[in-house]
Short mmCIF file of C-alpha atoms in Angstrom, two decimals:
data_model
loop_
_atom_site.label_atom_id
_atom_site.label_comp_id
_atom_site.label_asym_id
_atom_site.label_seq_id
_atom_site.Cartn_x
_atom_site.Cartn_y
_atom_site.Cartn_z
CA MET A 1 -10.18 -20.47 11.82
CA ARG A 2 -11.44 -24.00 11.06
CA ALA A 3 -8.89 -26.27 9.41
CA ILE A 4 -9.89 -27.33 5.90
CA SER A 5 -8.80 -30.16 3.69
CA THR A 6 -6.45 -28.28 1.42
CA GLN A 7 -4.77 -31.51 0.40
CA LEU A 8 -7.97 -32.71 -1.26
CA ILE A 9 -8.18 -29.44 -3.18
CA VAL A 10 -4.59 -29.54 -4.32
CA MET A 11 -4.15 -33.23 -5.09
CA LYS A 12 -7.47 -34.09 -6.73
CA ASN A 13 -5.98 -34.29 -10.23
CA SER A 14 -2.80 -33.75 -12.22
CA THR A 15 -3.76 -30.35 -13.63
CA PRO A 16 -0.89 -27.90 -12.99
CA HIS A 17 -1.42 -26.13 -9.69
CA ILE A 18 -0.53 -22.45 -9.29
CA VAL A 19 -0.34 -21.00 -5.81
CA VAL A 20 -0.61 -17.20 -5.52
CA LEU A 21 0.43 -15.55 -2.26
CA GLY A 22 -1.18 -12.16 -1.70
CA ALA A 23 -4.36 -10.53 -2.99
CA GLY A 24 -2.72 -7.20 -3.74
CA PHE A 25 -2.62 -5.51 -7.14
CA ALA A 26 -0.17 -8.04 -8.61
CA GLY A 27 -1.96 -11.11 -7.27
CA ILE A 28 -5.40 -9.90 -8.35
CA GLU A 29 -4.13 -9.03 -11.83
CA PHE A 30 -2.42 -12.41 -12.19
CA CYS A 31 -5.55 -14.33 -11.20
CA SER A 32 -7.74 -12.23 -13.48
CA ALA A 33 -5.39 -12.87 -16.41
CA MET A 34 -5.74 -16.63 -15.81
CA SER A 35 -9.54 -16.56 -15.41
CA LYS A 36 -10.39 -18.18 -18.76
CA ARG A 37 -7.97 -21.08 -18.51
CA ASP A 38 -9.33 -24.51 -17.67
CA ASP A 39 -5.90 -26.18 -17.86
CA VAL A 40 -4.72 -24.86 -14.46
CA ARG A 41 -5.88 -24.79 -10.85
CA ILE A 42 -5.18 -21.67 -8.81
CA THR A 43 -5.11 -21.31 -5.06
CA LEU A 44 -5.01 -17.70 -3.86
CA ILE A 45 -3.84 -17.34 -0.25
CA ASP A 46 -4.01 -14.15 1.79
CA ARG A 47 -4.09 -13.49 5.52
CA GLN A 48 -6.86 -10.91 4.94
CA ASN A 49 -10.20 -11.57 3.27
CA HIS A 50 -10.09 -8.43 1.15
CA HIS A 51 -8.23 -6.73 -1.66
CA LEU A 52 -7.10 -3.29 -0.49
CA PHE A 53 -6.81 -0.23 -2.70
CA GLN A 54 -3.69 1.05 -0.96
CA PRO A 55 -3.39 4.42 -2.79
CA LEU A 56 -6.43 5.62 -0.84
CA LEU A 57 -5.36 4.38 2.59
CA TYR A 58 -4.35 7.90 3.58
CA GLN A 59 -7.96 9.03 3.10
CA VAL A 60 -9.16 6.48 5.61
CA ALA A 61 -6.40 7.60 7.99
CA SER A 62 -7.48 11.24 7.64
CA ALA A 63 -11.24 10.53 7.98
CA GLY A 64 -12.03 11.22 4.34
CA LEU A 65 -13.28 7.72 3.52
CA ALA A 66 -14.57 4.73 5.47
CA ALA A 67 -12.60 1.49 5.37
CA PRO A 68 -15.12 -0.57 3.31
CA GLU A 69 -15.03 2.01 0.53
CA ILE A 70 -11.45 1.13 -0.45
CA ALA A 71 -11.62 -2.64 0.00
CA GLN A 72 -13.42 -5.51 -1.68
CA PRO A 73 -13.82 -9.09 -0.43
CA VAL A 74 -11.54 -11.39 -2.41
CA ARG A 75 -14.22 -14.07 -2.67
CA SER A 76 -16.59 -11.51 -4.16
CA ILE A 77 -14.05 -10.51 -6.81
CA PHE A 78 -13.49 -14.09 -7.95
CA ASN A 79 -16.83 -15.75 -7.21
CA GLN A 80 -17.33 -16.48 -10.93
CA GLN A 81 -13.82 -17.82 -11.58
CA GLU A 82 -14.16 -21.59 -11.48
CA ASN A 83 -10.46 -22.43 -11.68
CA LEU A 84 -9.63 -20.47 -8.52
CA HIS A 85 -9.91 -21.34 -4.85
CA VAL A 86 -9.43 -18.73 -2.10
CA LEU A 87 -7.85 -19.49 1.27
CA MET A 88 -7.73 -16.99 4.11
CA ALA A 89 -4.67 -18.20 5.99
CA ASP A 90 -1.31 -17.18 7.36
CA VAL A 91 1.66 -18.45 5.35
CA THR A 92 4.26 -19.72 7.80
CA ALA A 93 6.99 -20.92 5.41
CA ILE A 94 7.85 -21.05 1.72
CA ASP A 95 9.94 -24.06 0.67
CA VAL A 96 11.10 -23.38 -2.88
CA HIS A 97 13.25 -26.53 -2.94
CA ASN A 98 10.32 -28.90 -2.32
CA ARG A 99 7.74 -26.65 -4.03
CA ARG A 100 5.62 -26.32 -0.95
CA VAL A 101 3.90 -23.58 1.04
CA GLU A 102 3.24 -24.07 4.73
CA ILE A 103 0.14 -22.43 6.16
CA ALA A 104 -1.09 -22.19 9.72
CA GLU A 105 -3.59 -24.76 10.99
CA ASP A 106 -3.64 -26.79 7.78
CA THR A 107 -1.79 -29.26 5.59
CA PRO A 108 1.00 -27.91 3.33
CA VAL A 109 0.04 -26.71 -0.14
CA ASP A 110 2.17 -28.10 -2.96
CA TYR A 111 2.55 -26.19 -6.20
CA ASP A 112 3.80 -26.47 -9.76
CA TYR A 113 4.13 -22.71 -10.03
CA LEU A 114 4.31 -20.15 -7.22
CA VAL A 115 3.56 -16.43 -7.52
CA ILE A 116 4.71 -14.41 -4.52
CA GLY A 117 2.95 -11.07 -4.21
CA ILE A 118 2.95 -10.53 -0.45
CA GLY A 119 3.96 -6.87 -0.58
CA VAL A 120 6.20 -5.09 1.92
CA LYS A 121 5.89 -3.67 5.41
CA THR A 122 7.00 -0.43 7.06
CA GLY A 123 10.78 -0.30 7.41
CA TYR A 124 12.85 1.72 9.88
CA PHE A 125 16.34 1.52 8.32
CA GLY A 126 17.65 -0.73 11.04
CA HIS A 127 15.94 1.10 13.91
CA ASP A 128 13.15 -1.33 14.71
CA GLU A 129 13.10 0.06 18.23
CA TRP A 130 11.31 3.12 16.81
CA ALA A 131 8.35 1.06 15.59
CA PRO A 132 6.40 0.98 18.91
CA HIS A 133 6.37 4.79 18.98
CA THR A 134 5.06 5.35 15.43
CA ARG A 135 2.29 4.27 13.09
CA GLY A 136 2.97 2.94 9.61
CA LEU A 137 0.38 2.95 6.84
CA LYS A 138 0.19 -0.39 5.04
CA SER A 139 -3.18 -1.86 6.02
CA LEU A 140 -6.75 -0.95 6.93
CA ASP A 141 -5.89 -1.61 10.57
CA ASP A 142 -3.04 0.92 10.29
CA ALA A 143 -5.31 3.52 8.69
CA THR A 144 -8.13 3.16 11.20
CA ALA A 145 -5.64 3.25 14.08
CA ILE A 146 -4.12 6.51 12.78
CA ARG A 147 -7.58 8.04 12.37
CA ARG A 148 -8.56 6.98 15.89
CA ASP A 149 -5.34 8.25 17.45
CA VAL A 150 -5.46 11.65 15.74
CA LEU A 151 -9.14 12.30 16.45
CA LEU A 152 -8.73 11.05 20.02
CA ALA A 153 -5.80 13.44 20.56
CA PHE A 154 -8.05 16.40 19.69
CA GLU A 155 -10.76 15.12 22.04
CA ARG A 156 -8.21 14.91 24.84
CA ALA A 157 -6.86 18.35 23.98
CA GLU A 158 -10.39 19.72 24.45
CA MET A 159 -10.31 18.54 28.07
CA CYS A 160 -6.68 19.47 28.74
CA HIS A 161 -5.84 22.59 30.79
CA ASP A 162 -2.05 22.42 30.37
CA GLU A 163 -0.99 24.54 27.39
CA GLU A 164 2.17 22.56 26.59
CA GLN A 165 0.29 19.30 26.77
CA ARG A 166 -2.37 20.73 24.45
CA LYS A 167 0.28 21.65 21.91
CA ARG A 168 1.68 18.13 22.03
CA LEU A 169 -1.77 16.58 21.56
CA MET A 170 -2.43 18.83 18.57
CA THR A 171 0.86 18.03 16.83
CA VAL A 172 1.20 15.40 14.10
CA VAL A 173 4.66 14.51 12.78
CA ILE A 174 4.93 12.65 9.47
CA VAL A 175 8.34 11.20 8.59
CA GLY A 176 8.90 10.69 4.88
CA GLY A 177 8.32 13.08 1.99
CA GLY A 178 7.21 10.57 -0.63
CA PRO A 179 3.65 10.38 -2.00
CA THR A 180 2.26 8.84 1.20
CA GLY A 181 3.83 11.46 3.44
CA VAL A 182 2.77 14.34 1.18
CA GLU A 183 -0.80 13.08 0.89
CA LEU A 184 -1.10 12.55 4.64
CA ALA A 185 0.31 15.99 5.40
CA GLY A 186 -2.12 17.69 3.02
CA ALA A 187 -5.07 15.68 4.28
CA PHE A 188 -4.34 16.42 7.94
CA ALA A 189 -3.83 20.10 7.14
CA GLU A 190 -7.30 20.22 5.58
CA LEU A 191 -8.76 18.22 8.47
CA THR A 192 -7.45 20.68 11.05
CA GLN A 193 -7.85 23.91 9.09
CA HIS A 194 -11.33 23.30 7.71
CA VAL A 195 -13.11 20.09 8.73
CA LEU A 196 -12.65 20.27 12.51
CA ARG A 197 -12.89 24.03 12.61
CA GLY A 198 -15.88 24.98 14.74
CA ASP A 199 -16.33 21.48 16.21
CA PHE A 200 -14.64 22.30 19.52
CA ARG A 201 -15.18 24.98 22.17
CA GLN A 202 -11.98 24.92 24.24
CA ILE A 203 -9.43 24.46 21.47
CA ASP A 204 -8.93 25.89 18.00
CA PRO A 205 -8.00 23.04 15.60
CA THR A 206 -6.57 25.58 13.14
CA HIS A 207 -3.69 26.01 15.60
CA ALA A 208 -2.72 22.36 15.15
CA ARG A 209 0.83 21.68 14.05
CA ILE A 210 1.47 19.36 11.08
CA VAL A 211 5.18 18.66 10.52
CA LEU A 212 6.47 16.82 7.44
CA ILE A 213 10.08 15.64 7.72
CA GLU A 214 12.18 14.51 4.73
CA ALA A 215 15.86 13.61 4.89
CA GLN A 216 16.51 14.47 1.24
CA SER A 217 16.69 17.96 -0.24
CA LYS A 218 13.20 17.84 -1.78
CA LEU A 219 9.85 16.14 -1.47
CA LEU A 220 8.67 13.56 -4.00
CA GLN A 221 12.12 12.49 -5.14
CA MET A 222 10.77 10.63 -8.18
CA PHE A 223 9.12 13.76 -9.60
CA ASP A 224 10.53 16.63 -11.64
CA PRO A 225 12.08 19.31 -9.36
CA SER A 226 9.47 21.85 -10.46
CA LEU A 227 6.68 19.57 -9.23
CA SER A 228 8.54 18.96 -5.96
CA ASP A 229 8.90 22.71 -5.47
CA TYR A 230 5.20 23.24 -6.20
CA THR A 231 4.31 20.55 -3.65
CA ALA A 232 6.44 22.11 -0.91
CA GLU A 233 5.04 25.59 -1.60
CA LYS A 234 1.45 24.35 -1.63
CA LEU A 235 1.83 22.40 1.60
CA THR A 236 3.46 25.39 3.27
CA SER A 237 0.56 27.62 2.18
CA MET A 238 -1.79 25.09 3.79
CA GLY A 239 0.00 25.44 7.13
CA VAL A 240 2.25 22.38 6.98
CA GLU A 241 5.79 22.75 8.35
CA VAL A 242 7.90 21.23 5.58
CA ARG A 243 11.34 20.15 6.82
CA THR A 244 13.61 18.95 4.03
CA ASP A 245 17.29 18.11 4.54
CA THR A 246 16.26 16.97 8.00
CA SER A 247 17.26 13.52 9.23
CA VAL A 248 15.63 11.75 12.14
CA GLU A 249 18.12 10.82 14.84
CA ASN A 250 15.81 9.11 17.30
CA VAL A 251 12.16 8.37 18.00
CA SER A 252 10.81 7.71 21.48
CA GLU A 253 7.38 7.88 23.07
CA GLY A 254 5.85 11.15 21.83
CA ILE A 255 9.20 12.64 20.75
CA VAL A 256 11.03 12.90 17.42
CA GLU A 257 14.65 14.01 17.62
CA VAL A 258 16.12 15.45 14.43
CA ALA A 259 19.61 16.52 13.38
CA GLY A 260 20.86 19.52 15.31
CA GLY A 261 19.43 18.36 18.61
CA GLU A 262 15.87 19.60 18.08
CA ARG A 263 13.12 17.65 19.84
CA ILE A 264 9.59 17.73 18.44
CA GLU A 265 6.91 16.58 20.85
CA ALA A 266 3.87 15.04 19.18
CA ALA A 267 0.98 12.85 20.23
CA ASN A 268 1.00 11.24 16.79
CA ILE A 269 4.09 10.19 14.84
CA ILE A 270 3.46 8.59 11.45
CA TRP A 271 6.27 6.76 9.64
CA ALA A 272 6.14 6.94 5.84
CA ALA A 273 9.86 6.87 5.16
CA GLY A 274 10.76 3.31 4.21
CA VAL A 275 9.71 -0.26 3.49
CA GLU A 276 11.19 -3.71 3.91
CA ALA A 277 10.26 -7.29 3.13
CA PRO A 278 8.13 -9.18 5.64
CA ALA A 279 9.70 -11.95 7.68
CA ILE A 280 8.24 -14.73 5.52
CA ALA A 281 10.20 -13.48 2.48
CA ARG A 282 13.40 -13.09 4.48
CA ALA A 283 13.09 -16.70 5.63
CA ILE A 284 13.07 -18.27 2.15
CA ASP A 285 16.18 -20.39 1.95
CA GLY A 286 18.77 -19.94 -0.77
CA VAL A 287 17.34 -16.97 -2.69
CA GLU A 288 18.89 -13.58 -3.43
CA ARG A 289 17.56 -10.46 -1.70
CA ASP A 290 18.31 -6.76 -1.81
CA ARG A 291 19.15 -4.60 1.21
CA ALA A 292 15.47 -4.25 2.12
CA GLY A 293 15.00 -8.03 1.97
CA ARG A 294 12.99 -7.95 -1.25
CA LEU A 295 13.36 -10.88 -3.63
CA VAL A 296 15.72 -10.28 -6.56
CA VAL A 297 14.18 -11.56 -9.79
CA GLU A 298 15.28 -12.30 -13.32
CA THR A 299 13.90 -10.18 -16.16
CA ASP A 300 11.10 -12.73 -16.62
CA LEU A 301 10.19 -12.11 -12.92
CA SER A 302 11.24 -15.59 -11.78
CA LEU A 303 13.65 -16.23 -8.92
CA PRO A 304 17.18 -17.13 -10.09
CA GLY A 305 17.49 -20.92 -10.11
CA HIS A 306 13.75 -21.38 -9.61
CA PRO A 307 11.99 -20.77 -12.94
CA GLU A 308 8.69 -21.99 -11.46
CA VAL A 309 8.67 -19.28 -8.74
CA PHE A 310 7.79 -15.66 -9.50
CA ALA A 311 7.94 -12.55 -7.31
CA VAL A 312 5.64 -9.70 -8.33
CA GLY A 313 4.68 -6.31 -6.97
CA ASP A 314 6.48 -4.53 -4.15
CA ILE A 315 8.19 -7.70 -2.86
CA ALA A 316 10.14 -7.99 -6.13
CA SER A 317 13.47 -6.23 -6.60
CA CYS A 318 13.34 -5.93 -10.36
CA THR A 319 15.26 -4.35 -13.21
CA ASP A 320 13.37 -4.83 -16.45
CA GLN A 321 14.55 -5.83 -19.92
CA ALA A 322 15.50 -2.25 -20.75
CA GLY A 323 17.53 -1.82 -17.56
CA VAL A 324 14.85 0.30 -15.87
CA ARG A 325 14.47 -0.08 -12.13
CA VAL A 326 10.82 -0.99 -11.57
CA PRO A 327 9.23 1.23 -8.89
CA GLY A 328 6.98 0.06 -6.08
CA LEU A 329 3.79 1.46 -7.56
CA SER A 330 0.41 -0.14 -8.18
CA PRO A 331 0.60 0.18 -12.01
CA ALA A 332 3.95 -1.62 -11.94
CA ALA A 333 2.51 -4.37 -9.72
CA MET A 334 -0.41 -4.87 -12.09
CA GLN A 335 1.91 -5.11 -15.08
CA MET A 336 4.09 -7.63 -13.26
CA GLY A 337 1.10 -9.79 -12.35
CA LYS A 338 -0.05 -9.84 -15.94
CA HIS A 339 3.45 -10.65 -17.21
CA ALA A 340 3.89 -13.56 -14.78
CA ALA A 341 0.63 -15.00 -16.15
CA LYS A 342 1.95 -14.60 -19.69
CA VAL A 343 5.17 -16.45 -18.86
CA ILE A 344 3.34 -19.34 -17.21
CA VAL A 345 0.84 -19.65 -20.07
CA ASP A 346 3.72 -19.68 -22.54
CA ASP A 347 5.43 -22.35 -20.45
CA LEU A 348 2.30 -24.49 -20.34
CA LYS A 349 1.83 -24.22 -24.12
CA ARG A 350 5.42 -25.31 -24.66
CA LYS A 351 4.98 -28.31 -22.39
CA ALA A 352 1.73 -29.22 -24.12
CA ARG A 353 3.63 -29.38 -27.40
CA GLY A 354 6.05 -31.79 -25.77
CA ALA A 355 8.99 -29.43 -26.18
CA ALA A 356 12.07 -30.34 -24.20
CA ALA A 357 13.49 -27.92 -21.68
CA SER A 358 16.55 -27.48 -23.90
CA ASP A 359 14.32 -26.21 -26.73
CA TYR A 360 13.12 -23.32 -24.61
CA LYS A 361 15.75 -20.64 -24.98
CA VAL A 362 14.25 -17.34 -23.84
CA ARG A 363 11.11 -16.65 -21.83
CA PRO A 364 9.09 -13.48 -22.39
CA GLN A 365 10.97 -10.66 -20.69
CA PHE A 366 9.30 -8.03 -18.55
CA ARG A 367 9.36 -4.43 -19.69
CA TYR A 368 7.85 -1.78 -17.47
CA PHE A 369 5.64 0.78 -19.14
CA ASP A 370 5.77 3.99 -17.13
CA LYS A 371 2.28 5.48 -17.23
CA GLY A 372 3.38 8.42 -15.12
CA SER A 373 3.19 9.38 -11.46
CA MET A 374 0.83 11.51 -9.44
CA ALA A 375 0.24 12.62 -5.89
CA THR A 376 -2.56 14.65 -4.39
CA ILE A 377 -1.79 17.51 -2.01
CA GLY A 378 -5.23 18.72 -1.06
CA ARG A 379 -8.53 20.05 -2.34
CA SER A 380 -8.07 20.91 -6.04
CA ALA A 381 -4.31 20.51 -5.77
CA ALA A 382 -2.11 17.69 -7.00
CA VAL A 383 0.96 17.02 -9.12
CA ALA A 384 1.20 14.60 -12.04
CA SER A 385 3.66 13.69 -14.74
CA ALA A 386 2.83 11.53 -17.75
CA MET A 387 4.34 11.08 -21.22
CA GLY A 388 6.84 13.85 -20.61
CA LEU A 389 4.16 16.34 -19.57
CA LYS A 390 3.80 17.96 -16.15
CA PHE A 391 0.55 18.98 -14.49
CA THR A 392 -0.26 20.85 -11.28
CA GLY A 393 -3.29 22.22 -9.50
CA LEU A 394 -6.88 21.45 -10.48
CA ILE A 395 -6.04 19.61 -13.71
CA ALA A 396 -3.67 17.26 -11.91
CA TRP A 397 -6.24 16.78 -9.14
CA LEU A 398 -8.98 15.84 -11.62
CA MET A 399 -6.57 13.42 -13.29
CA TRP A 400 -5.83 11.89 -9.90
CA LEU A 401 -9.55 11.50 -9.13
CA PHE A 402 -10.27 9.89 -12.48
CA VAL A 403 -7.39 7.39 -12.33
CA HIS A 404 -8.15 6.32 -8.77
CA LEU A 405 -11.84 5.83 -9.48
CA LEU A 406 -10.98 3.91 -12.65
CA PHE A 407 -8.91 1.29 -10.84
CA LEU A 408 -10.97 1.07 -7.66
CA VAL A 409 -12.50 -2.41 -7.51
CA GLY A 410 -16.27 -2.71 -7.39
CA PHE A 411 -19.09 -0.51 -8.69
CA ARG A 412 -20.41 0.12 -5.18
CA ASN A 413 -16.99 1.31 -4.06
CA LYS A 414 -16.66 3.67 -7.01
CA LEU A 415 -20.08 5.21 -6.36
CA ALA A 416 -19.52 5.54 -2.60
CA VAL A 417 -16.12 7.16 -3.03
CA LEU A 418 -17.39 9.52 -5.72
CA LEU A 419 -20.24 10.66 -3.46
CA GLN A 420 -17.89 11.14 -0.51
CA TRP A 421 -15.47 13.17 -2.60
CA PHE A 422 -18.29 15.31 -4.00
CA TYR A 423 -19.66 15.92 -0.50
CA GLY A 424 -16.19 16.74 0.81
CA TYR A 425 -15.48 19.11 -2.08
CA VAL A 426 -18.75 21.03 -1.83
CA ARG A 427 -19.07 21.16 1.96
CA TYR A 428 -15.44 20.81 3.07
CA ARG A 429 -16.63 18.05 5.40
CA ARG A 430 -15.49 14.50 6.08
CA GLY A 431 -18.02 11.91 7.10
CA ALA A 432 -15.72 9.19 8.47
CA ARG A 433 -14.81 10.89 11.74
CA ILE A 434 -15.99 8.09 14.00
CA ILE A 435 -13.61 7.04 16.77
CA ASN A 436 -13.74 3.27 17.25
CA GLY A 437 -11.43 0.57 18.53
CA MET A 438 -11.26 2.15 21.98
CA ASP A 439 -11.46 -1.27 23.62
CA ARG A 440 -8.07 -2.10 22.07
CA LEU A 441 -6.49 0.71 24.03
CA GLU A 442 -7.35 -0.87 27.38
#
């Protein structure tokens, strides 16, 4: 990527400069909240050129949607926001002591305020040696790789004459019974039981084995037990092998070993069991982190000892003003992005009045508003909880569809997704079953 003169952008005047790292839900919400302000300059840095609607990644992985339908170019989102400049670059270091961000192939970017919203990556609870044998689901590349690997396994099974090898190729193991694991399991069950049915001549995709492994006693730990029970029963009725109270002891090439000595052979192993902070967050000097490496923040979302630095979204380890542990969900990330903007605006107004630092006693404190949780299981089946009410089945599924369409960025994306869902519902078909990226396997 061609080096650009960031220094000219950053140093051209004395207007306060805000650097935002990450174009996820928190970063996008922060920038949008600052769109009308002409008293700041914002530089948004992300290693990708798009904002990703992560809640629908599993649909790309299971061939329900195409990648462009759940992503929007960042430059397109903010092409009318004059106070914002977008950089597609890799951040190589964050120096909170000198208020500087290092980026690859360019001059450092200095800041007055820093908003860190870089998200998290797949975590293996200290067993990083398992990573080469599994697929996580955090990016479009992850989703398209999973889709390719699963579809390719069925193509190879069609040509395979060894029965045991066929079984292995037609087995998908998903580790982790949270929303991502549940949604993947349901989607792959529908893919094998309905979508691929009739597409092959030598194999019967309905005989595929989908195994969902969860170490805890129930799926969807954050949900009411009745909703967890409904989820397990529904997945089981769809043909998914639900294994709760089952811990993974080891993962090697094509093999998952669980407690009790059982070995499950599978061509595809998907890890949806944990997250951890990326290396760039772990390398920040002199800041507090939790066990997963996420940045511990004050109740105003700033880093302790660095009131000009904020961590928002999944990278933040946050307990709000009311003592509530803030979950790693997109609504929480959006609220955090908006709150960080509020704190900085309040700070700028105070400075404009000439108030001394000693006059500023308490910043606005973050309070998480829990709008509820939901997870889809399959066609016309989902679970949702909101405002003390619980929903299952078709009603929960329609709620899930409405909420996800509401927050999906871009009119074209909303229309394309709606048409795909309608087509999939009526015909039980999925149109994104193209296998690509084969050259990467060489």
